[in-house]
XYZ file of C-alpha atoms in Angstrom:
149
model
C -61.750 162.078 124.935
C -61.387 165.806 124.424
C -63.627 167.594 126.912
C -66.073 170.093 125.467
C -65.366 169.230 121.835
C -68.113 167.319 120.052
C -66.943 164.166 118.332
C -68.739 165.068 115.094
C -70.832 167.917 113.744
C -74.348 166.472 113.455
C -75.699 169.428 111.462
C -72.957 169.137 108.856
C -73.407 165.353 108.687
C -77.166 165.822 108.205
C -76.606 168.329 105.393
C -74.168 166.008 103.609
C -76.476 163.008 104.185
C -79.609 164.767 102.881
C -77.649 166.464 100.084
C -76.354 163.097 98.912
C -79.882 161.662 98.974
C -81.156 164.589 96.898
C -78.205 164.279 94.515
C -78.961 160.576 94.022
C -82.631 161.360 93.352
C -81.700 163.930 90.710
C -79.041 161.652 89.171
C -81.482 158.752 89.096
C -84.143 160.902 87.441
C -81.723 162.240 84.810
C -80.278 158.794 84.029
C -83.755 157.328 83.776
C -84.961 160.139 81.539
C -81.958 160.310 79.227
C -80.694 156.734 79.114
C -83.358 154.522 80.644
C -80.871 153.454 83.328
C -81.691 153.101 87.009
C -79.226 153.259 89.877
C -78.788 150.218 92.139
C -81.182 150.375 95.105
C -78.441 149.670 97.637
C -76.566 152.769 96.553
C -79.119 155.051 98.201
C -78.811 153.078 101.435
C -75.046 153.240 101.880
C -73.702 156.186 99.874
C -75.303 159.032 101.906
C -74.011 157.638 105.217
C -70.640 156.895 103.663
C -70.296 160.438 102.297
C -71.399 162.060 105.542
C -69.148 159.963 107.779
C -66.160 160.334 105.484
C -66.646 164.100 105.416
C -66.763 164.204 109.230
C -63.539 162.212 109.477
C -61.858 164.535 106.970
C -63.005 167.636 108.843
C -61.561 166.240 112.073
C -58.165 165.688 110.423
C -58.218 169.114 108.772
C -58.923 170.719 112.159
C -55.746 169.109 113.487
C -57.569 166.980 116.020
C -56.183 163.585 117.029
C -57.541 160.342 115.563
C -60.667 158.920 117.152
C -60.121 156.617 120.082
C -62.008 153.334 119.706
C -64.715 154.311 122.180
C -65.068 157.730 120.533
C -65.532 156.403 117.026
C -68.224 153.938 118.135
C -70.009 156.704 120.079
C -69.800 159.036 117.080
C -71.154 156.296 114.797
C -74.115 155.830 117.162
C -74.867 159.557 117.020
C -74.642 159.613 113.230
C -76.880 156.553 112.938
C -79.492 158.267 115.108
C -79.461 161.125 112.593
C -80.032 158.611 109.777
C -82.974 157.072 111.651
C -84.496 160.511 112.254
C -84.058 161.661 108.646
C -85.522 158.421 107.300
C -88.435 158.618 109.744
C -89.201 162.139 108.496
C -89.004 160.964 104.884
C -91.340 158.087 105.737
C -93.857 160.417 107.389
C -93.833 162.683 104.343
C -94.165 159.704 101.981
C -97.091 158.338 103.999
C -99.032 161.508 103.178
C -99.279 160.276 99.571
C -102.188 157.776 99.429
C -100.578 155.493 96.832
C -97.353 155.270 98.860
C -99.340 154.602 102.034
C -101.120 151.736 100.270
C -97.820 150.191 99.202
C -96.417 150.577 102.707
C -99.383 148.792 104.278
C -99.119 145.960 101.775
C -95.510 145.198 102.752
C -95.149 142.261 105.144
C -93.832 142.646 108.680
C -90.554 141.177 107.429
C -89.786 144.676 106.132
C -89.206 145.789 109.744
C -86.453 143.190 110.065
C -84.895 144.387 106.823
C -85.026 147.955 108.167
C -83.170 146.885 111.322
C -80.495 145.122 109.271
C -80.064 148.255 107.122
C -79.689 150.385 110.257
C -76.979 147.983 111.433
C -75.194 148.275 108.090
C -75.503 152.062 108.264
C -74.034 152.043 111.784
C -71.013 150.053 110.601
C -70.677 152.268 107.514
C -70.623 155.360 109.722
C -68.072 153.809 112.053
C -65.620 152.699 109.392
C -65.875 155.737 107.115
C -65.251 158.119 110.019
C -61.809 156.568 110.485
C -61.257 156.070 106.747
C -61.981 159.746 106.052
C -59.690 160.823 108.882
C -56.805 158.588 107.780
C -57.001 159.602 104.123
C -57.221 163.309 104.920
C -54.315 163.041 107.383
C -52.194 161.332 104.706
C -53.098 164.053 102.188
C -52.281 166.815 104.686
C -48.953 165.185 105.594
C -48.014 164.879 101.902
C -48.920 168.505 101.296
C -46.847 169.607 104.295
C -43.813 167.566 103.184
C -43.854 169.174 99.702
C -43.361 172.643 101.170
């Protein structure tokens, strides 16, 4: 592990994660308005984490840093998943301020907590695998670019 260097940039990941969520909201609204189409619900669960983790892996490769060691990538994925939990908790708090949303939330069975835990697990694995995927793909692209010169 490189001393003093953070494994990932949590602020950048958060911006990409939240930006992807907002982009999906806008895209969903536009598609619904113009074509009566709705996006798959699972897309909003996985795509923001996937985009954020992939971006972090790409940034690491672009900076010329070595690939993640196994322990590093799992630690980084834990940190990124904590960001996801925090962002979603903040969204939930804001949503709970709307009485109609609060009523729906209270009507959901306790089983929803189990579903939430499973989704966090899926997000953790998404973060882990797309960190390395982003790094590998960016490294390949950089190597190709360097060999063309």
